Coordinates of C-alpha atoms in Angstrom, one line a residue:
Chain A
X196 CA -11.6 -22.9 36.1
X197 CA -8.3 -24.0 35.5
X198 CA -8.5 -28.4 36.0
X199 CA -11.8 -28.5 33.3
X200 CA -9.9 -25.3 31.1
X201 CA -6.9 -27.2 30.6
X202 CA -9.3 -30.4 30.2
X203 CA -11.3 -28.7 27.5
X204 CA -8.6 -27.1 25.6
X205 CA -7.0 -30.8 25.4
X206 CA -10.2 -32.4 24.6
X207 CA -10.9 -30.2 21.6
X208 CA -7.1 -29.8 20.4
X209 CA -7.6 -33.6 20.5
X210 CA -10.9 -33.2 18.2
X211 CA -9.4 -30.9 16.1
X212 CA -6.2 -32.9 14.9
X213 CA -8.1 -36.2 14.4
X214 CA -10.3 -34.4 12.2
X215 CA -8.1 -33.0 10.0
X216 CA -6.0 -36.0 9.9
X217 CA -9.5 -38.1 9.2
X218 CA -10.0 -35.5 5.9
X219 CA -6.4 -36.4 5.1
X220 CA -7.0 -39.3 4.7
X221 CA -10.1 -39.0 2.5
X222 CA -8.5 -36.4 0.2
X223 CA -5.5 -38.9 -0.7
X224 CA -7.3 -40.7 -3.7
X225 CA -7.8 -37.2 -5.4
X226 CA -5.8 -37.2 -8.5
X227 CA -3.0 -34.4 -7.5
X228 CA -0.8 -34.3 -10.4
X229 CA -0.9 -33.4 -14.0
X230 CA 0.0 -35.8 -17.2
X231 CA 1.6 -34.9 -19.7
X232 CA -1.1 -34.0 -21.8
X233 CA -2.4 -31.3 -19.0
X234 CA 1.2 -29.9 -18.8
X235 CA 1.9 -29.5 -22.7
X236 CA -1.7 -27.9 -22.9
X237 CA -0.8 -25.6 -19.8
X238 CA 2.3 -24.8 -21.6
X239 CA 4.6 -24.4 -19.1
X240 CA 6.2 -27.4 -17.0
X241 CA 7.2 -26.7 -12.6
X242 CA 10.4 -28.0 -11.6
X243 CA 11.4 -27.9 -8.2
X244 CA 15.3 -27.9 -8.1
X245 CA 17.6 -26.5 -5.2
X246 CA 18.6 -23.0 -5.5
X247 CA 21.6 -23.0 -3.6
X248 CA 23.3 -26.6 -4.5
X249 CA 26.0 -25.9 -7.1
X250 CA 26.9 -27.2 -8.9
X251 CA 23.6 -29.7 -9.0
X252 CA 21.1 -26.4 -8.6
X253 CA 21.8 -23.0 -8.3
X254 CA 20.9 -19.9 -9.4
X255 CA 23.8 -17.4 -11.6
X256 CA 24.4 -13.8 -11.1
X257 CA 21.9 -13.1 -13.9
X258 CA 19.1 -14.9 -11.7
X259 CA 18.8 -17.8 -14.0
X260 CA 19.2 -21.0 -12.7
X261 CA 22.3 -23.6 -13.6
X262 CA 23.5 -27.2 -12.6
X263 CA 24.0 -30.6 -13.4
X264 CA 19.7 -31.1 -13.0
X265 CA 19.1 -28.2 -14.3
X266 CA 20.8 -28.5 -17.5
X267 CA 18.6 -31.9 -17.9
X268 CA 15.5 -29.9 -16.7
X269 CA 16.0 -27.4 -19.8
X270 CA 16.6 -30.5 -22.1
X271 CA 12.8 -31.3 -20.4
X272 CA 11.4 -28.5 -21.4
X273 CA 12.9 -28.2 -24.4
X274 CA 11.7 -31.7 -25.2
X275 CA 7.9 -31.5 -24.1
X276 CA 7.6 -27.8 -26.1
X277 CA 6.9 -26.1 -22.6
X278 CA 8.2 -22.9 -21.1
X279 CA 9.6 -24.0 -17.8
X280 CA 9.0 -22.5 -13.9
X281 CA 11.8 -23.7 -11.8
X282 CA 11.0 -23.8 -8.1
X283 CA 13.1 -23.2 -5.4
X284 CA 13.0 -26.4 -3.1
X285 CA 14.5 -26.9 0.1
X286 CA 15.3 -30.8 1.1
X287 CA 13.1 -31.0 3.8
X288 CA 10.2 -30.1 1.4
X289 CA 10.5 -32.2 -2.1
X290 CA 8.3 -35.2 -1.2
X291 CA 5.7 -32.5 -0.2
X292 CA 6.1 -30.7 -3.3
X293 CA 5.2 -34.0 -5.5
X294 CA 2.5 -35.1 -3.0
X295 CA 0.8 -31.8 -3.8
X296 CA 1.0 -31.7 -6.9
X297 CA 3.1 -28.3 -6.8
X298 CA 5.7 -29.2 -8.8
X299 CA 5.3 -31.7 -11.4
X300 CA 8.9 -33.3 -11.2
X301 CA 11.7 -32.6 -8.3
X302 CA 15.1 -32.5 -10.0
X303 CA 17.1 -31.6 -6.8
X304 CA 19.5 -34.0 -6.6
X305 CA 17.1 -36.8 -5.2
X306 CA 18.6 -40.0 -4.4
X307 CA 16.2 -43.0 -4.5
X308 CA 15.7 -44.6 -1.3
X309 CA 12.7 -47.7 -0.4
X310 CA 11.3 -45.1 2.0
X311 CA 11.1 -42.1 -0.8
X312 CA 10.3 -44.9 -3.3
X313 CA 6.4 -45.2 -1.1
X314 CA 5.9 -41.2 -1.7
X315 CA 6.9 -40.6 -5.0
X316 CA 7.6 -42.1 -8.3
X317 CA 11.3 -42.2 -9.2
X318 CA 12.1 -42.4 -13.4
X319 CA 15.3 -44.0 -14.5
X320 CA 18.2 -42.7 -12.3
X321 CA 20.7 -40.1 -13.8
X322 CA 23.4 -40.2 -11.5
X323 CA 25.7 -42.0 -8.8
X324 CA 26.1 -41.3 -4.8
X325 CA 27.1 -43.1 -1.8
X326 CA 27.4 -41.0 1.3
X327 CA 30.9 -39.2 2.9
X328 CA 32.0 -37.5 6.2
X329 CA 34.5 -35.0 5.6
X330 CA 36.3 -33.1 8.9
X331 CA 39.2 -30.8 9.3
X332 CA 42.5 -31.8 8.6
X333 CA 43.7 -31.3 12.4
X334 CA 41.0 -34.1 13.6
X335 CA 40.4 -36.1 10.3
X336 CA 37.8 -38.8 11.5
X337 CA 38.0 -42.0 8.9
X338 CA 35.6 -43.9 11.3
X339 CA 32.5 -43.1 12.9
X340 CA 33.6 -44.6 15.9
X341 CA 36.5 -41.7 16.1
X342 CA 33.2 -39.7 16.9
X343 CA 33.1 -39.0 20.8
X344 CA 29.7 -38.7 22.7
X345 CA 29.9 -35.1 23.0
X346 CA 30.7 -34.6 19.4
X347 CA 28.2 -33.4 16.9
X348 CA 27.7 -34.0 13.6
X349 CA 26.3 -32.0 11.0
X350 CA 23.9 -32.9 8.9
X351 CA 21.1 -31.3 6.5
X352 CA 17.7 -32.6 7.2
X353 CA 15.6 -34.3 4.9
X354 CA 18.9 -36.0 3.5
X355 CA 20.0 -39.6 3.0
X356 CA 22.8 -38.7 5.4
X357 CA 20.5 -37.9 8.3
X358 CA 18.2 -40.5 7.5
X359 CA 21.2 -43.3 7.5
X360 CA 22.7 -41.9 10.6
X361 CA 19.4 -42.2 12.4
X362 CA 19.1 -45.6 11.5
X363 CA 22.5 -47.3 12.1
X364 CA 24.1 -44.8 14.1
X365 CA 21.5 -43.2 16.8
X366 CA 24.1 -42.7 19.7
X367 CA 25.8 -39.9 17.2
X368 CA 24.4 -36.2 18.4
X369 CA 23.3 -34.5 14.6
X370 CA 23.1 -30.9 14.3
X371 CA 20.7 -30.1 11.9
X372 CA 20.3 -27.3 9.6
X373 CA 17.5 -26.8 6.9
X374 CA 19.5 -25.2 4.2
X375 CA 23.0 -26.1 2.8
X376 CA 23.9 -22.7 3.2
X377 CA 23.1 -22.9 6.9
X378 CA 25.2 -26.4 7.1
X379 CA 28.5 -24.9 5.6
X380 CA 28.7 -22.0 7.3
X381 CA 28.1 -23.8 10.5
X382 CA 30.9 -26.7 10.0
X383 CA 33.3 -23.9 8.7
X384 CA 32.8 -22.1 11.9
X385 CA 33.7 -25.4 13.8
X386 CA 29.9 -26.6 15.1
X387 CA 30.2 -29.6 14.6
X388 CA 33.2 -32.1 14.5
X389 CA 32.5 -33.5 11.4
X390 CA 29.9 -33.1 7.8
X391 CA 28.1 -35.7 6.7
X392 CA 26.3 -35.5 3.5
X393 CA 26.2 -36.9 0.0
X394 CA 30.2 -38.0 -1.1
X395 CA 30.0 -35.7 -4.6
X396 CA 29.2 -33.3 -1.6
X397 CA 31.5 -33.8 0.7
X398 CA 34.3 -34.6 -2.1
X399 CA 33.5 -30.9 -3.8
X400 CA 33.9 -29.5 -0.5
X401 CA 37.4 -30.7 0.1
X402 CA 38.3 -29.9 -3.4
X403 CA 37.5 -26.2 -2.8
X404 CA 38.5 -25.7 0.9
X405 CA 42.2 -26.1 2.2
X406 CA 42.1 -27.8 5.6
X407 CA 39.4 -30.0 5.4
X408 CA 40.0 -33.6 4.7
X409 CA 36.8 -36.3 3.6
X410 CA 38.2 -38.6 6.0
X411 CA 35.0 -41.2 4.9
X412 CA 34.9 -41.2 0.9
X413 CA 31.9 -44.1 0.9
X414 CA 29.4 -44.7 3.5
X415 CA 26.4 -46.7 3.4
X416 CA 25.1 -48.6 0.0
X417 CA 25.7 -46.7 -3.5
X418 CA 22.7 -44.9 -4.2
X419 CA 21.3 -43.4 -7.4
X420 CA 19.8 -40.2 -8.1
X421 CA 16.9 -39.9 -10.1
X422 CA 13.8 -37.2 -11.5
X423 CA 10.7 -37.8 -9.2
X424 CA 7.3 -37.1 -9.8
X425 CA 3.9 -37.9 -7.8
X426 CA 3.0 -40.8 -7.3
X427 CA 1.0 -42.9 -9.8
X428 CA 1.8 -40.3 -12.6
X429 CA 2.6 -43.0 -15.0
X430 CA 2.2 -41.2 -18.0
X431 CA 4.5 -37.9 -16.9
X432 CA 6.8 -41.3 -15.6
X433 CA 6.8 -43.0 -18.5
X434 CA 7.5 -40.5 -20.8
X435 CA 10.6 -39.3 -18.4
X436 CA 12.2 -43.0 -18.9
X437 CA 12.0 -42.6 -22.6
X438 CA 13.5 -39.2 -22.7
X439 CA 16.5 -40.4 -20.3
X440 CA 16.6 -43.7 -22.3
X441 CA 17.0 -41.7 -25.5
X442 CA 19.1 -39.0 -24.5
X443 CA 21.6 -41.5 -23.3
X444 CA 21.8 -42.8 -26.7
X445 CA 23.9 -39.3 -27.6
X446 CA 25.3 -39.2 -24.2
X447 CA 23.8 -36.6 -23.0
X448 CA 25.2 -36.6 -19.5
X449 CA 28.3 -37.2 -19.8
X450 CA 27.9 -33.7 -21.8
X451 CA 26.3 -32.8 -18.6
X452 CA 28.5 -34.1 -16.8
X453 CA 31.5 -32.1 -18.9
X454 CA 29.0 -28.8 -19.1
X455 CA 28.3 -28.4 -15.1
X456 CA 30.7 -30.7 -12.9
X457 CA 34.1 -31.2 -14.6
X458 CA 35.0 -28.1 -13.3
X459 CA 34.3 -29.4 -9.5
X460 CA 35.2 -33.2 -9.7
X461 CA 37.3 -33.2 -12.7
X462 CA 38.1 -35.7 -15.1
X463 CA 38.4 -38.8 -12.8
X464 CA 35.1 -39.3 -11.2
X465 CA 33.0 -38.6 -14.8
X466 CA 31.9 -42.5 -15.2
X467 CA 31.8 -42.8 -11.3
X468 CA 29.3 -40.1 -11.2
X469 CA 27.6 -40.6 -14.7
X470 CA 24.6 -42.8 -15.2
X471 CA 23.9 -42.7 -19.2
X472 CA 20.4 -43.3 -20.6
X473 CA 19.4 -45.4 -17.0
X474 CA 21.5 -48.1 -16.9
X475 CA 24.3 -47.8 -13.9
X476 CA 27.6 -49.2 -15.1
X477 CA 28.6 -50.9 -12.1
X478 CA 26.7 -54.4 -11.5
X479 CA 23.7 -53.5 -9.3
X480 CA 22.8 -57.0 -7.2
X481 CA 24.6 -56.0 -4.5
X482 CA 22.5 -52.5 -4.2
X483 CA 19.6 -54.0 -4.8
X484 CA 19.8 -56.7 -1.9
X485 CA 20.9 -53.8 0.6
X486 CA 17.6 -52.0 -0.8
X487 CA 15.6 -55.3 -0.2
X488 CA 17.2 -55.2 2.7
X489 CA 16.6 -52.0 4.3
X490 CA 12.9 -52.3 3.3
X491 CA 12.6 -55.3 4.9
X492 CA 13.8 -53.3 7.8
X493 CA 11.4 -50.7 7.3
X494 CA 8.2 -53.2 7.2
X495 CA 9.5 -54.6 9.9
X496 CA 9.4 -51.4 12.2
Chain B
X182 CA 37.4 -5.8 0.8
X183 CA 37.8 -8.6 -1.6
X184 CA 38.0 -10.9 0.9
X185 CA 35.2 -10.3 2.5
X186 CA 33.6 -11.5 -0.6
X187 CA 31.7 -8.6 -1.4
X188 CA 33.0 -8.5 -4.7
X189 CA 29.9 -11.0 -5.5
X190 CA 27.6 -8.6 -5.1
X191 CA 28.5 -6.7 -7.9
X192 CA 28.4 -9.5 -10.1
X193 CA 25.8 -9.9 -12.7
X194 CA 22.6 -8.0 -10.6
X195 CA 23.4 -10.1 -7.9
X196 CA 22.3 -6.3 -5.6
X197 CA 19.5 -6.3 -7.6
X198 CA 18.3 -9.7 -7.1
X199 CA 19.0 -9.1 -3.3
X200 CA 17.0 -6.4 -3.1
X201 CA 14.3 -8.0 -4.8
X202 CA 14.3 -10.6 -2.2
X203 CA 14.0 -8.0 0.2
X204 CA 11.1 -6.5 -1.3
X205 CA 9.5 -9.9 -0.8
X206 CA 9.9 -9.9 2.6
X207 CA 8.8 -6.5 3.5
X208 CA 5.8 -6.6 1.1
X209 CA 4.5 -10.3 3.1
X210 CA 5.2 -8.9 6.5
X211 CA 3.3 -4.9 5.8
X212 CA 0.6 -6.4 3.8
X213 CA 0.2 -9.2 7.0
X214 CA 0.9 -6.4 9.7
X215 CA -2.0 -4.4 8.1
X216 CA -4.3 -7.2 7.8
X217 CA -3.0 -8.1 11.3
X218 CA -3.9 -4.7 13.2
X219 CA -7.0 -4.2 11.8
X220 CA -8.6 -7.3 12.7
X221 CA -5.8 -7.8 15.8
X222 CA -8.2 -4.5 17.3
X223 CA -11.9 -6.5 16.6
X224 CA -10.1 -9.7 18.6
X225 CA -8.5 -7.1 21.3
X226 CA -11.8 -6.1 22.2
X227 CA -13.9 -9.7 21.7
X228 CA -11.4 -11.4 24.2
X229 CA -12.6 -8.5 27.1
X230 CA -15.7 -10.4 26.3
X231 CA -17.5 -12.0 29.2
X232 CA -19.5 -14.4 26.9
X233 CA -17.8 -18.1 28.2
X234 CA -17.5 -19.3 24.6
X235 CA -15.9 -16.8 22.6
X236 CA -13.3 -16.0 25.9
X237 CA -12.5 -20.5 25.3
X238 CA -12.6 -19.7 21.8
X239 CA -9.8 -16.7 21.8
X240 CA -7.6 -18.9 24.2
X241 CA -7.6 -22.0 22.5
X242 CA -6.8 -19.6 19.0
X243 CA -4.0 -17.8 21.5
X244 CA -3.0 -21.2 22.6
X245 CA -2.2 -22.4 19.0
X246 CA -0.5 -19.8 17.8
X247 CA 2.0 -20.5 20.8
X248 CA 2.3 -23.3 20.5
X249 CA 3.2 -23.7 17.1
X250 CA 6.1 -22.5 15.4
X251 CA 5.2 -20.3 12.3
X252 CA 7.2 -23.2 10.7
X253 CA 4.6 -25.5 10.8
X254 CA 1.8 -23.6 10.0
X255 CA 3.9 -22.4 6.9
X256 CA 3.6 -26.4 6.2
X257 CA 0.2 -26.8 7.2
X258 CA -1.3 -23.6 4.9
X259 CA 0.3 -23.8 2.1
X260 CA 1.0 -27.8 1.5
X261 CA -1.5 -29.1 4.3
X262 CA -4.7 -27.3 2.3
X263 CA -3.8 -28.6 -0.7
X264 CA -3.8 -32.2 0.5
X265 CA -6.9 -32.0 2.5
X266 CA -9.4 -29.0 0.7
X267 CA -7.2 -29.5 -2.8
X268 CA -6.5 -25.5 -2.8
X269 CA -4.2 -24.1 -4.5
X270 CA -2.7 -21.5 -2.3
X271 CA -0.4 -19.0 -3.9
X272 CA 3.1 -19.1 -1.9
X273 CA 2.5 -15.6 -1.1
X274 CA -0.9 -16.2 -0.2
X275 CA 0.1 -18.7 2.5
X276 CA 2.7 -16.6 3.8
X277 CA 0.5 -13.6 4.8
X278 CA -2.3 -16.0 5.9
X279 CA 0.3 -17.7 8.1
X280 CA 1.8 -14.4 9.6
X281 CA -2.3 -12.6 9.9
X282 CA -2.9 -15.9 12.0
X283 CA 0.1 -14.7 14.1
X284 CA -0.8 -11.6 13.9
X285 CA -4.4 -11.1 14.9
X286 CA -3.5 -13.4 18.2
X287 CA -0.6 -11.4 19.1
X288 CA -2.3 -8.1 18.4
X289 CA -5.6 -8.8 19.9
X290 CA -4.0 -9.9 23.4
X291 CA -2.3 -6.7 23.5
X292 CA -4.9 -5.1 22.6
X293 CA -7.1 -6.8 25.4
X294 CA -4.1 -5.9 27.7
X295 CA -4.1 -2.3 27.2
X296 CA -8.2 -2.2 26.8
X297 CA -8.1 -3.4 30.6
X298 CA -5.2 -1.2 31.7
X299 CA -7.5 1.4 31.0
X300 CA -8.9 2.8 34.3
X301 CA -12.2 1.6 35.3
X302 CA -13.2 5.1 36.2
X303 CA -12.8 6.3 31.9
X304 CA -16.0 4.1 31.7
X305 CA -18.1 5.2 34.5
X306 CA -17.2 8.9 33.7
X307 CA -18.6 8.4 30.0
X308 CA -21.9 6.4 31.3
X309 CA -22.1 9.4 33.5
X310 CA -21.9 11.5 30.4
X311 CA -24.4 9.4 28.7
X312 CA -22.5 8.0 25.8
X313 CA -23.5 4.9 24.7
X314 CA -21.3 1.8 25.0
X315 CA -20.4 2.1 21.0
X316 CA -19.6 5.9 21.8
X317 CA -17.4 5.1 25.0
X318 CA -15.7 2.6 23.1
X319 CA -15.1 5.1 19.7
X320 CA -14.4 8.5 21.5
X321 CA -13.0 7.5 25.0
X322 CA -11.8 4.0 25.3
X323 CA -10.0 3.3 21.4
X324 CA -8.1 6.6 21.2
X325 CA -6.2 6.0 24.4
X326 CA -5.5 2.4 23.9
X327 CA -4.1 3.0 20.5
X328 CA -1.5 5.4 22.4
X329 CA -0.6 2.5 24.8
X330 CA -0.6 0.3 21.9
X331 CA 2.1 1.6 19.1
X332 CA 5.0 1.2 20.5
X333 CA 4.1 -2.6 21.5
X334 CA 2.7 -3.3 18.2
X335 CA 5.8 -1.7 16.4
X336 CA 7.8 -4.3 18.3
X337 CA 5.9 -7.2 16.7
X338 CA 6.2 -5.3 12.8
X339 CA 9.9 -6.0 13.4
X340 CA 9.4 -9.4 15.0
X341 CA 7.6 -10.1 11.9
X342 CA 9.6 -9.3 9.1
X343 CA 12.7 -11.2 10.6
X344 CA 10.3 -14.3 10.7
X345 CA 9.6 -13.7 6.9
X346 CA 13.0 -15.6 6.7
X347 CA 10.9 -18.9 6.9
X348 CA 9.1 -18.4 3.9
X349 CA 11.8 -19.9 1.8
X350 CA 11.1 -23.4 3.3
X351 CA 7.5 -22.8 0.9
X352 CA 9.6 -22.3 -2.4
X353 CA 9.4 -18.1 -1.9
X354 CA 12.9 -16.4 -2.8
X355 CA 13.0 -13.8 -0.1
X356 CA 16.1 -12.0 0.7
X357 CA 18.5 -14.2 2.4
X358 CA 17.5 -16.8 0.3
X359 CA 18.4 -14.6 -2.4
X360 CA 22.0 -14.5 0.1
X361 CA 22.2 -18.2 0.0
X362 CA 22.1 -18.6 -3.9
X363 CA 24.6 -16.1 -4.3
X364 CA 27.3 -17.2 -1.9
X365 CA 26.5 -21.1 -3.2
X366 CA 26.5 -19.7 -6.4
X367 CA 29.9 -18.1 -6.2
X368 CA 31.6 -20.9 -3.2
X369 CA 34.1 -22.0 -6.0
X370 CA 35.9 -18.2 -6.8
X371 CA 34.7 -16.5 -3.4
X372 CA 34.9 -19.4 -0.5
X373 CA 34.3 -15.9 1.9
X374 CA 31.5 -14.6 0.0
X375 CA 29.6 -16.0 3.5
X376 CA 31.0 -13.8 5.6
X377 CA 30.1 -10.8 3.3
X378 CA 27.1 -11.5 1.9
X379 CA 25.2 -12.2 5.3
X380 CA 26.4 -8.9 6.5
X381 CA 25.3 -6.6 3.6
X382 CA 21.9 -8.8 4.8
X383 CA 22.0 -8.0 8.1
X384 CA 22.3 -4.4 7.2
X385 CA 19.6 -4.8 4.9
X386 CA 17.2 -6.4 8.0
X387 CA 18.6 -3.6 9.8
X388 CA 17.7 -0.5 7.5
X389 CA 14.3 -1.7 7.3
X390 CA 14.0 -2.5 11.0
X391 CA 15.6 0.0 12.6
X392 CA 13.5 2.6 11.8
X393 CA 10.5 1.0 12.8
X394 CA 11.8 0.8 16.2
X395 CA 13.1 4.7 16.6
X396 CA 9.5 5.4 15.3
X397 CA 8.0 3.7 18.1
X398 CA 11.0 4.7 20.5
X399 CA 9.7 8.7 19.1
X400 CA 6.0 7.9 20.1
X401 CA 6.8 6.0 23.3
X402 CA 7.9 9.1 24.4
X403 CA 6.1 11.6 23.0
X404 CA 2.8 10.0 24.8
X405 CA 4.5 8.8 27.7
X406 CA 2.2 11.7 29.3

């Protein structure tokens, strides 16, 4: 019995998966997500935003949530007339979230990337990021090549960081931990030799923790962060890039900006960080051609 | 105490909120542990089945569920369905699915272990007697692998609800979730809140676990006989 068991059971897990995957495939022209007509009707708009990312996304001791994307989520809602469900979304789990039309825009601190780009739709971008590695004081590592073969470092999956260490840096061991939470208290208790994540990240860390250095402010090309939503919603798209175009005419985040993150990254990195109404101050060739770049990259693979 | 952090408990209804998350949890893992026993004790006795089919069918289900981690499934159910069938499963929803999929295979094996633990002789007796096969099954066979059955079925009510942790990965605040938001919430004013907070959770885990396990450590003993 065993040999043609072990044969079946292979032959029909084998049957099973193609199938499913051969429905996936038909169900992906299916209209998933709702325009904006559908959600002002509905009356109430879903967010997904990170409930445990302060000072982006988090949630306050009276349970309601607070951040730099939240506080442009409530100007959302507040916009569109709709009452608004905020979802709690992990990093490994936005682009499934959009694909599905569970949420109908991910505000959790969602930096465009080519690859991102194919899954979703990204509006105008709100805000600034490269990447840092911060490390303890005692063994501050200000190159990746300071990182031995038996050191690990942490990352969070799903994030740029993991995704650009993967890419340009395989012989570095990752640990990786699904929730922020999980990250921090992990590199606090000494995991890993070094944390690599977004640099407002890594920066705020510093700020708030004696002993810990960010050895490696700016990794990688400058990125953006923008609101996401499915892909092909143009009319929930569009209406996002008006919104941000027209709140940055009464500079709305840099009021963000002074509202949520002063009190982390104080005065000095405001117009770093800041991207008003969708245009990014600094000249952005030299971002684009590392995006055209990395895409090419990407095709080629 | 206040640097343990546990000062943030007491802020706002952060103990509230905490023990709403654990309400979460315990509701998705009893209303899945039900669910799971009842229809675990149908699959117990199908797998003693003789027919071919249904015994390939049982192990490839058994095989499945082994193989992968309730992670995945989590992913499959509640995202995967919507993708391929475009349903809209409640979080919830997926959750107990997910964790009744567990469930039923893990029951049902140990129920099929302790239906064939049972001496042969119990069923030749009540032929003898002239009970039917429904009526040896009710009155002679069920009651006595119940008894063998508690105390390993208790063991996988607390397996579950410390796997009701992975819900949060499908958008459902549970309670150490609930932890997380808190001490991120707080990192600026209480960097220790960490150490704290995940201990008050571990006692929560443990309140609700431990006497689970004394109950079936109690009835262990009590039928040992």
């Amino acid at each position: 019995m065993k040999k043609q068991t072990k044969a079946a059971l292979f032959g029909l897990t084998l049957a099973l998966t193609s199938a499913l995957s051969m429905t996936a495939f038909a169900g992906d022209s299916d209209k998933v997500y709702r325009t904006v007509d559908e959600i002002k009707e509905s009356g109430t708009i879903n967010i997904g935003v990170f409930s445990d990312k302060s000072p982006f996304g988090y949630v306050d001791e009276n349970g309601d949530y607070q951040g730099y994307d939240v506080y442009l989520g409530n100007q959302i809602g507040k916009d569109l007339g709709v009452d608004i469900n905020y979802v709690s979304t992990e990093a490994a789990n936005r682009v499934e979230y959009l694909k599905t039309g569970k949420v109908d825009i991910i505000l959790a601190n969602f930096t465009v990337t080519p690859e991102r780009a194919e899954e979703v739709d990204f509006a105008l971008p709100y805000m600034n990021v490269a990447l840092g590695v911060v490390s303890p004081d005692d063994h501050v590592i200000t190159s990746l090549d300071q990182i031995g073969k038996d050191d690990q470092v942490i990352v969070i999956s799903g994030t740029t960081a993991e995704t650009y260490l993967v890419k340009n840096n395989p012989e570095i061991k990752l640990q990786k931990y699904d929730a922020y939470a999980e990250a921090k208290t992990a590199f606090e208790n000494g995991s890993g030799v070094a944390w690599a994540n977004d640099n407002t990240e890594v920066i705020a860390f510093a700020n708030e923790n004696p002993g810990y250095t960010v050895g490696i402010p700016s990794l990688g090309s400058n990125d953006t962060i923008a609101p996401a939503v499915s892909k092909g919603n143009d009319s929930l798209l569009n209406w996002l890039n008006d919104e941000i175009v027209s709140l940055g005419k009464d500079n709305f985040f840099h009021k963000d900006y002074e509202e949520t993150l002063l009190d982390t990254y104080g005065k000095d990195y405001e117009d770093t960080l800041v991207i008003e109404g969708g245009q990014p101050a600094e000249a952005s060739t030299e971002a684009e051609a590392a995006a055209a770049e990395t895409e090419a990259a990407t095709e080629a693979e | 105490m206040q640097s343990l952090g546990l000062d943030v408990l007491f802020k706002g209804t952060n103990f509230l909120r905490l023990l709403e998350g654990l309400w979460v949890s315990v509701r998705i893992s009893l209303i899945s542990v039900v669910i799971s026993i009842l229809l675990g004790l149908v699959a117990g006795v199908l797998m003693t089945s003789k027919n071919i089919v249904l015994k390939a069918a049982f192990r490839v289900y058994l095989e499945i569920v082994r193989i992968m981690p309730q992670m995945v499934l989590l992913f499959i159910v509640y995202f995967g369905t919507t993708r391929v069938f475009g349903w809209n499963l409640d979080a919830e929803a997926s959750a107990v699915i997910v964790f009744v999929f567990w469930g039923v295979a893990e029951m049902g094996d140990l129920v099929r272990g302790a239906l064939i633990s049972i001496p042969k002789i119990q069923y030749e007796s009540a032929e003898a007697l002239g009970l039917t096969k429904q009526q040896t099954y009710l009155y002679v066979i069920l009651p006595q692998t119940v008894r063998r059955l508690i105390p390993l079925s208790i063991n996988l009510v607390t397996r579950m609800i410390k796997t009701t942790s992975l819900v949060l990965m499908i958008g459902i605040v549970e309670v150490l979730k609930v932890g997380q938001q808190i001490i991120e919430a707080n990192r600026r004013t209480s960097p220790n809140a960490a150490f704290g907070v995940f201990a008050v959770v571990f006692l929560l885990y443990f309140l609700i676990c431990w006497p689970v396990s004394r109950l079936a450590g109690y009835l262990e003993k009590r039928w040992a006989a």
